[in-house]
mmCIF file of C-alpha atoms in Angstrom:
data_model
loop_
_atom_site.group_PDB
_atom_site.id
_atom_site.type_symbol
_atom_site.label_atom_id
_atom_site.label_comp_id
_atom_site.label_asym_id
_atom_site.label_seq_id
_atom_site.Cartn_x
_atom_site.Cartn_y
_atom_site.Cartn_z
ATOM 1 C CA MET S 140 -4.354 -18.159 17.497
ATOM 2 C CA LEU S 141 -7.282 -16.490 15.019
ATOM 3 C CA GLN S 142 -9.220 -15.918 18.199
ATOM 4 C CA PRO S 143 -8.645 -12.318 18.951
ATOM 5 C CA TYR S 144 -9.593 -11.837 15.430
ATOM 6 C CA ILE S 145 -13.240 -13.493 15.500
ATOM 7 C CA PRO S 146 -14.639 -9.706 16.018
ATOM 8 C CA VAL S 147 -12.461 -8.537 13.180
ATOM 9 C CA LEU S 148 -14.037 -10.820 11.138
ATOM 10 C CA LEU S 149 -17.532 -10.710 12.218
ATOM 11 C CA LEU S 150 -17.370 -6.713 11.947
ATOM 12 C CA ILE S 151 -15.945 -7.362 8.683
ATOM 13 C CA LEU S 152 -18.622 -9.827 7.866
ATOM 14 C CA PHE S 153 -21.124 -6.770 9.340
ATOM 15 C CA VAL S 154 -19.724 -3.976 7.660
ATOM 16 C CA ALA S 155 -20.106 -6.452 3.991
ATOM 17 C CA ALA S 156 -23.543 -6.743 4.911
ATOM 18 C CA ASN S 157 -24.468 -4.019 5.848
ATOM 19 C CA ALA S 158 -23.719 -2.051 2.219
ATOM 20 C CA VAL S 159 -25.523 -4.824 0.272
ATOM 21 C CA MET S 160 -28.072 -4.385 1.769
ATOM 22 C CA MET S 161 -28.716 -0.844 1.497
ATOM 23 C CA ILE S 162 -27.687 -1.304 -2.357
ATOM 24 C CA VAL S 163 -30.392 -3.445 -2.744
ATOM 25 C CA VAL S 164 -32.941 -2.689 -0.677
ATOM 26 C CA SER S 165 -33.183 1.331 -2.196
ATOM 27 C CA HIS S 166 -32.859 -0.467 -5.487
ATOM 28 C CA TYR S 167 -35.844 -2.493 -4.890
ATOM 29 C CA ALA S 168 -37.907 -0.271 -2.555
ATOM 30 C CA ALA S 169 -37.266 2.949 -3.264
ATOM 31 C CA PRO S 170 -39.752 4.960 -5.648
ATOM 32 C CA ARG S 171 -38.002 5.183 -9.072
ATOM 33 C CA ARG S 172 -39.718 8.191 -11.413
ATOM 34 C CA PRO S 173 -36.982 9.847 -13.664
ATOM 35 C CA THR S 174 -36.846 13.148 -15.641
ATOM 36 C CA PRO S 175 -33.169 14.530 -17.004
ATOM 37 C CA LEU S 176 -32.438 16.528 -14.363
ATOM 38 C CA LYS S 177 -32.248 13.891 -12.197
ATOM 39 C CA ASP S 178 -30.428 11.855 -14.184
ATOM 40 C CA ALA S 179 -28.287 14.822 -14.496
ATOM 41 C CA PRO S 180 -24.841 14.026 -12.665
ATOM 42 C CA TYR S 181 -24.810 16.098 -9.305
ATOM 43 C CA GLU S 182 -21.970 18.854 -9.800
ATOM 44 C CA SER S 183 -22.171 20.843 -6.686
ATOM 45 C CA GLY S 184 -25.446 21.880 -7.728
ATOM 46 C CA MET S 185 -25.058 23.739 -10.833
ATOM 47 C CA PRO S 186 -24.946 22.048 -14.194
ATOM 48 C CA PRO S 187 -21.855 19.777 -15.599
ATOM 49 C CA LEU S 188 -19.066 20.886 -17.367
ATOM 50 C CA GLY S 189 -17.603 18.697 -19.859
ATOM 51 C CA SER S 190 -16.890 15.087 -19.308
ATOM 52 C CA ALA S 191 -15.640 14.052 -15.995
ATOM 53 C CA ARG S 192 -12.800 11.654 -17.948
ATOM 54 C CA GLU S 193 -10.430 14.771 -18.172
ATOM 55 C CA ARG S 194 -6.972 14.879 -17.712
ATOM 56 C CA PHE S 195 -5.602 15.823 -14.239
ATOM 57 C CA SER S 196 -2.514 18.318 -13.402
ATOM 58 C CA VAL S 197 0.109 16.693 -12.897
ATOM 59 C CA LYS S 198 0.392 18.800 -9.681
ATOM 60 C CA PHE S 199 -1.812 16.209 -8.160
ATOM 61 C CA TYR S 200 0.916 13.422 -8.567
ATOM 62 C CA LEU S 201 3.303 15.668 -7.082
ATOM 63 C CA VAL S 202 1.371 16.393 -3.920
ATOM 64 C CA ALA S 203 0.521 12.784 -4.286
ATOM 65 C CA MET S 204 4.509 11.367 -4.142
ATOM 66 C CA LEU S 205 5.524 14.251 -1.167
ATOM 67 C CA PHE S 206 3.165 12.563 0.841
ATOM 68 C CA ILE S 207 3.844 9.190 0.255
ATOM 69 C CA VAL S 208 7.537 9.458 1.056
ATOM 70 C CA PHE S 209 6.669 11.554 4.013
ATOM 71 C CA ASP S 210 4.045 8.848 5.349
ATOM 72 C CA ILE S 211 7.078 6.413 4.383
ATOM 73 C CA GLU S 212 9.221 8.641 7.234
ATOM 74 C CA THR S 213 6.567 8.297 9.536
ATOM 75 C CA VAL S 214 6.222 4.091 9.160
ATOM 76 C CA PHE S 215 9.579 3.772 10.851
ATOM 77 C CA LEU S 216 8.826 5.990 13.813
ATOM 78 C CA PHE S 217 6.428 3.937 14.661
ATOM 79 C CA PRO S 218 8.639 0.162 15.695
ATOM 80 C CA TRP S 219 11.102 3.188 16.870
ATOM 81 C CA GLY S 220 8.390 4.459 19.238
ATOM 82 C CA THR S 221 7.903 1.419 20.460
ATOM 83 C CA ILE S 222 11.789 0.073 21.570
ATOM 84 C CA PHE S 223 12.850 3.538 22.639
ATOM 85 C CA PHE S 224 11.197 2.984 26.192
ATOM 86 C CA GLY S 225 10.755 -0.331 26.643
ATOM 87 C CA ASP S 226 13.930 -1.378 26.068
ATOM 88 C CA ALA S 227 16.179 -1.299 29.075
ATOM 89 C CA GLY S 228 18.848 -2.932 29.164
ATOM 90 C CA ALA S 229 18.565 -5.768 25.898
ATOM 91 C CA GLY S 230 18.802 -4.085 22.471
ATOM 92 C CA PRO S 231 20.249 -0.982 21.247
ATOM 93 C CA GLY S 232 20.242 2.012 23.781
ATOM 94 C CA MET S 233 17.896 5.133 23.748
ATOM 95 C CA GLY S 234 20.645 7.409 23.028
ATOM 96 C CA PHE S 235 21.854 5.483 19.966
ATOM 97 C CA LEU S 236 18.118 5.195 18.729
ATOM 98 C CA LEU S 237 17.879 8.786 19.070
ATOM 99 C CA VAL S 238 21.082 9.409 16.793
ATOM 100 C CA GLU S 239 20.045 7.108 14.270
ATOM 101 C CA MET S 240 16.381 8.016 14.010
ATOM 102 C CA LEU S 241 18.225 11.499 13.880
ATOM 103 C CA VAL S 242 20.407 10.879 11.244
ATOM 104 C CA PHE S 243 17.420 9.251 9.091
ATOM 105 C CA MET S 244 14.995 12.459 9.845
ATOM 106 C CA VAL S 245 17.703 15.046 8.733
ATOM 107 C CA ILE S 246 18.601 13.439 5.596
ATOM 108 C CA LEU S 247 14.964 13.971 5.236
ATOM 109 C CA ALA S 248 14.660 16.621 6.371
ATOM 110 C CA VAL S 249 17.431 17.847 3.295
ATOM 111 C CA GLY S 250 14.668 16.869 0.801
ATOM 112 C CA TYR S 251 12.253 18.952 2.658
ATOM 113 C CA VAL S 252 13.874 22.226 2.347
ATOM 114 C CA TYR S 253 14.590 21.203 -1.035
ATOM 115 C CA VAL S 254 11.022 20.963 -1.790
ATOM 116 C CA TRP S 255 10.502 24.074 -0.326
ATOM 117 C CA LYS S 256 13.018 26.058 -1.959
ATOM 118 C CA ARG S 257 11.974 24.391 -5.331
ATOM 119 C CA ARG S 258 8.415 25.731 -4.455
ATOM 120 C CA ALA S 259 7.186 22.612 -5.210
ATOM 121 C CA LEU S 260 4.510 22.915 -1.841
ATOM 122 C CA GLU S 261 3.242 26.162 -3.663
ATOM 123 C CA TRP S 262 0.318 25.625 -6.091
ATOM 124 C CA ASP S 263 0.937 27.695 -9.354
ATOM 125 C CA MET J 183 -2.607 -26.026 11.649
ATOM 126 C CA PRO J 184 -5.664 -25.517 13.366
ATOM 127 C CA PRO J 185 -8.736 -26.148 11.079
ATOM 128 C CA LEU J 186 -10.252 -22.530 11.093
ATOM 129 C CA THR J 187 -6.822 -21.674 10.564
ATOM 130 C CA LEU J 188 -6.342 -23.608 7.214
ATOM 131 C CA THR J 189 -10.150 -22.489 6.471
ATOM 132 C CA VAL J 190 -9.145 -18.754 6.606
ATOM 133 C CA PHE J 191 -5.862 -19.648 4.649
ATOM 134 C CA TRP J 192 -7.418 -21.243 1.971
ATOM 135 C CA ALA J 193 -9.947 -18.374 1.634
ATOM 136 C CA LEU J 194 -7.227 -15.607 1.567
ATOM 137 C CA ALA J 195 -5.038 -16.818 -0.998
ATOM 138 C CA GLY J 196 -7.955 -17.521 -3.276
ATOM 139 C CA MET J 197 -8.784 -14.216 -3.113
ATOM 140 C CA ALA J 198 -4.891 -13.305 -3.635
ATOM 141 C CA ILE J 199 -4.972 -15.179 -6.644
ATOM 142 C CA THR J 200 -8.600 -14.069 -8.242
ATOM 143 C CA GLY J 201 -7.896 -10.513 -7.570
ATOM 144 C CA ALA J 202 -4.192 -11.082 -9.122
ATOM 145 C CA THR J 203 -5.611 -12.922 -11.802
ATOM 146 C CA LEU J 204 -8.475 -10.383 -12.610
ATOM 147 C CA CYS J 205 -5.740 -7.774 -12.314
ATOM 148 C CA ILE J 206 -3.635 -8.834 -15.173
ATOM 149 C CA THR J 207 -6.862 -9.692 -17.305
ATOM 150 C CA ARG J 208 -8.968 -6.608 -17.219
ATOM 151 C CA ARG J 209 -9.037 -3.843 -19.920
ATOM 152 C CA SER J 210 -9.972 -0.951 -18.356
ATOM 153 C CA PRO J 211 -7.242 0.288 -15.863
ATOM 154 C CA LEU J 212 -9.268 1.508 -13.213
ATOM 155 C CA ALA J 213 -10.232 -2.261 -12.978
ATOM 156 C CA SER J 214 -6.979 -3.414 -12.759
ATOM 157 C CA ALA J 215 -6.165 -1.133 -10.096
ATOM 158 C CA LEU J 216 -9.015 -1.928 -7.757
ATOM 159 C CA TRP J 217 -8.829 -5.767 -7.892
ATOM 160 C CA LEU J 218 -4.787 -5.201 -7.347
ATOM 161 C CA VAL J 219 -6.153 -3.424 -4.010
ATOM 162 C CA VAL J 220 -8.146 -6.694 -3.109
ATOM 163 C CA THR J 221 -4.821 -8.255 -4.047
ATOM 164 C CA LEU J 222 -3.077 -6.371 -1.439
ATOM 165 C CA PHE J 223 -5.869 -7.127 1.331
ATOM 166 C CA ALA J 224 -6.009 -10.705 1.274
ATOM 167 C CA LEU J 225 -2.011 -10.462 1.203
ATOM 168 C CA ALA J 226 -2.437 -8.089 4.645
ATOM 169 C CA GLY J 227 -4.342 -11.140 5.832
ATOM 170 C CA LEU J 228 -2.419 -13.948 5.108
ATOM 171 C CA PHE J 229 0.719 -11.469 6.586
ATOM 172 C CA VAL J 230 -1.625 -11.885 9.955
ATOM 173 C CA LEU J 231 -1.561 -15.566 9.711
ATOM 174 C CA LEU J 232 2.332 -15.566 9.317
ATOM 175 C CA ASP J 233 2.066 -13.536 12.997
ATOM 176 C CA ALA J 234 3.588 -10.465 11.055
ATOM 177 C CA GLN J 235 0.755 -8.337 11.994
ATOM 178 C CA PHE J 236 2.746 -5.321 12.231
ATOM 179 C CA ILE J 237 3.676 -6.376 8.433
ATOM 180 C CA GLY J 238 0.267 -6.704 7.941
ATOM 181 C CA VAL J 239 -0.748 -3.707 9.070
ATOM 182 C CA LEU J 240 1.722 -1.546 7.085
ATOM 183 C CA GLN J 241 0.886 -3.320 3.961
ATOM 184 C CA VAL J 242 -2.858 -1.912 3.665
ATOM 185 C CA LEU J 243 -1.244 1.341 5.326
ATOM 186 C CA VAL J 244 1.463 1.752 2.913
ATOM 187 C CA TYR J 245 0.310 -0.376 -0.588
ATOM 188 C CA ALA J 246 -3.551 -0.006 -0.409
ATOM 189 C CA GLY J 247 -3.702 2.919 0.764
ATOM 190 C CA ALA J 248 -0.848 5.659 0.270
ATOM 191 C CA ILE J 249 0.549 3.634 -3.401
ATOM 192 C CA MET J 250 -2.586 2.489 -4.769
ATOM 193 C CA VAL J 251 -3.402 6.728 -4.694
ATOM 194 C CA LEU J 252 -0.359 6.910 -6.517
ATOM 195 C CA PHE J 253 -1.758 4.148 -8.915
ATOM 196 C CA LEU J 254 -4.761 5.714 -9.127
ATOM 197 C CA PHE J 255 -3.342 9.494 -9.807
ATOM 198 C CA VAL J 256 -1.670 8.656 -12.734
ATOM 199 C CA ILE J 257 -4.373 6.732 -14.100
ATOM 200 C CA MET J 258 -5.867 10.015 -13.848
ATOM 201 C CA LEU J 259 -2.725 12.081 -15.170
ATOM 202 C CA LEU J 260 -2.443 9.723 -18.353
ATOM 203 C CA ASN J 261 -6.550 9.597 -18.571
ATOM 204 C CA LEU J 262 -6.488 5.861 -19.230
ATOM 205 C CA GLY J 263 -10.336 6.061 -17.934
ATOM 206 C CA ARG J 264 -11.410 4.103 -21.078
ATOM 207 C CA PRO J 265 -9.993 1.107 -22.092
ATOM 208 C CA GLY J 266 -7.274 1.248 -24.821
ATOM 209 C CA PRO J 267 -6.286 -1.441 -26.961
ATOM 210 C CA SER J 268 -4.650 -4.407 -25.820
ATOM 211 C CA ASP J 269 -0.463 -4.231 -25.640
ATOM 212 C CA LEU J 270 -0.445 -8.252 -25.836
ATOM 213 C CA LYS J 271 -0.469 -8.584 -29.531
ATOM 214 C CA GLY J 272 -0.228 -11.282 -32.504
ATOM 215 C CA PRO J 273 1.490 -15.231 -32.131
ATOM 216 C CA VAL J 274 5.057 -13.265 -30.751
ATOM 217 C CA GLY J 275 3.765 -11.730 -28.021
ATOM 218 C CA GLY J 276 1.480 -14.831 -27.001
ATOM 219 C CA ALA J 277 4.975 -17.300 -27.616
ATOM 220 C CA VAL J 278 7.091 -14.362 -25.337
ATOM 221 C CA ALA J 279 4.243 -14.423 -22.741
ATOM 222 C CA ALA J 280 3.753 -18.323 -22.895
ATOM 223 C CA LEU J 281 7.891 -18.948 -22.025
ATOM 224 C CA LEU J 282 8.032 -16.294 -19.582
ATOM 225 C CA ALA J 283 5.119 -17.564 -17.562
ATOM 226 C CA GLY J 284 6.648 -21.136 -18.393
ATOM 227 C CA THR J 285 9.806 -20.295 -16.837
ATOM 228 C CA LEU J 286 8.130 -18.700 -13.863
ATOM 229 C CA LEU J 287 5.932 -21.705 -13.377
ATOM 230 C CA LEU J 288 8.571 -23.514 -13.169
ATOM 231 C CA GLN J 289 10.615 -22.113 -10.925
ATOM 232 C CA LEU J 290 8.306 -21.334 -8.433
ATOM 233 C CA GLY J 291 7.662 -25.173 -8.549
ATOM 234 C CA GLY J 292 11.578 -26.301 -7.671
ATOM 235 C CA VAL J 293 11.278 -23.751 -4.791
ATOM 236 C CA GLY J 294 7.545 -25.285 -3.760
ATOM 237 C CA SER J 295 8.613 -28.888 -3.802
ATOM 238 C CA SER J 296 12.808 -27.802 -1.918
ATOM 239 C CA GLY J 297 10.884 -25.780 0.646
ATOM 240 C CA PRO J 298 12.934 -22.925 2.629
ATOM 241 C CA PRO J 299 16.958 -22.971 2.829
ATOM 242 C CA ASP J 300 17.836 -23.844 6.264
ATOM 243 C CA VAL J 301 19.568 -20.206 6.763
ATOM 244 C CA ILE J 302 16.314 -18.821 6.635
ATOM 245 C CA ARG J 303 14.039 -21.952 8.688
ATOM 246 C CA MET J 304 13.345 -21.142 12.154
ATOM 247 C CA PRO J 305 11.934 -23.333 14.479
ATOM 248 C CA GLU J 306 8.225 -23.477 14.521
ATOM 249 C CA GLY J 307 7.001 -20.422 17.401
ATOM 250 C CA THR J 308 10.016 -18.604 17.309
ATOM 251 C CA VAL J 309 8.377 -16.237 16.153
ATOM 252 C CA ALA J 310 5.796 -16.147 18.378
ATOM 253 C CA ALA J 311 7.958 -16.809 21.262
ATOM 254 C CA LEU J 312 9.685 -13.870 19.996
ATOM 255 C CA GLN J 313 6.397 -11.316 20.162
ATOM 256 C CA ARG J 314 5.797 -12.898 23.611
ATOM 257 C CA GLU J 315 9.457 -11.192 24.792
ATOM 258 C CA GLN J 316 9.847 -8.140 22.829
ATOM 259 C CA GLY J 317 5.599 -7.746 22.296
ATOM 260 C CA MET J 318 4.240 -7.168 18.361
ATOM 261 C CA VAL J 319 6.530 -4.684 16.950
ATOM 262 C CA GLY J 320 9.151 -5.166 18.783
ATOM 263 C CA ALA J 321 10.527 -7.933 17.282
ATOM 264 C CA VAL J 322 10.437 -6.117 14.001
ATOM 265 C CA ALA J 323 11.573 -3.175 15.409
ATOM 266 C CA ARG J 324 14.614 -4.648 17.362
ATOM 267 C CA PRO J 325 16.570 -5.804 14.236
ATOM 268 C CA LEU J 326 15.707 -3.173 12.297
ATOM 269 C CA PHE J 327 17.530 -0.866 14.118
ATOM 270 C CA ASP J 328 20.160 -2.621 14.964
ATOM 271 C CA THR J 329 21.643 -5.364 12.971
ATOM 272 C CA TYR J 330 19.651 -3.840 9.788
ATOM 273 C CA LEU J 331 20.954 0.292 10.910
ATOM 274 C CA ILE J 332 22.760 0.545 7.718
ATOM 275 C CA PRO J 333 20.104 -0.314 5.298
ATOM 276 C CA PHE J 334 17.199 1.322 7.238
ATOM 277 C CA GLU J 335 19.539 4.949 6.807
ATOM 278 C CA ILE J 336 20.139 4.077 3.530
ATOM 279 C CA THR J 337 16.863 4.163 3.299
ATOM 280 C CA SER J 338 16.522 7.794 3.591
ATOM 281 C CA ILE J 339 18.230 8.496 1.022
ATOM 282 C CA LEU J 340 16.481 6.085 -1.227
ATOM 283 C CA LEU J 341 13.343 8.502 -0.472
ATOM 284 C CA LEU J 342 15.325 11.772 -0.776
ATOM 285 C CA ALA J 343 16.185 10.563 -3.810
ATOM 286 C CA ALA J 344 12.373 9.676 -4.741
ATOM 287 C CA ILE J 345 11.730 13.283 -3.482
ATOM 288 C CA VAL J 346 13.831 14.634 -5.869
ATOM 289 C CA GLY J 347 13.117 12.859 -8.752
ATOM 290 C CA ALA J 348 9.772 13.844 -8.231
ATOM 291 C CA VAL J 349 10.191 17.679 -8.259
ATOM 292 C CA VAL J 350 12.310 17.650 -10.860
ATOM 293 C CA LEU J 351 9.925 15.767 -13.156
ATOM 294 C CA ALA J 352 6.692 17.374 -11.783
ATOM 295 C CA LYS J 353 8.332 21.212 -11.819
ATOM 296 C CA ARG J 354 8.876 22.078 -15.091
ATOM 297 C CA LYS J 355 10.460 25.881 -14.124
ATOM 298 C CA LEU J 356 13.511 25.294 -12.096
#
């Protein structure tokens, strides 16, 4: 039963070994001549401004939240897509499936219109 | 079960339990969140072992991907980067925690010894046969869009509530 997953397992092992090897080898093989400038954190080539542990604006959270909601909507589309054409005869019919998904999408579209009207997608 | 499957199962189960233990014992919220990712990946592997490949992929996509991003955003919002004081203080907190953990272990022990009820038990190979007949995803999709039509549609209302809630909470000027 696990036979088809052996390549996946090998890939995971290869990637992990590769990542560990890169860090370990560069740690031991690289020359280390630190200067204060080299030790400074890289911030797009300019001197770092303040601490990295700043509070982030809640706007990021709003975008992430909206992304997840519509992401989950997409997750439901995957199984729906697999049975939409494949099911001749057995199971729910094509028209039924279409109406069902349309109802689902329309309810979420209400949310989309709400987000749009509330200007929640704008960065102000 | 063939020995390889059993080995993989124990490896994944150990990974899940270790990750979950580290997740609740780390002082730094960021470390906790990252150990939770490890736990979720191990659970995805266990789903694959249970012939639920589609659920396993969704576990990684939705939980280990999207939901964890949300967790990390919350940590950044609350500025919890540094470990704070423990929220479990004094003998009272310890007693309550021990009581809750004891109850949970007792219940888990009961579940483990009695096994799943007959209503949800399927003969061996049922899932595999369904997947051969309808495909990996079809075995999930058929009941979802047929038998469980109403719960599926109600999910959209739940998601709508999540959208409205997020906007109301995060946009102060309405």
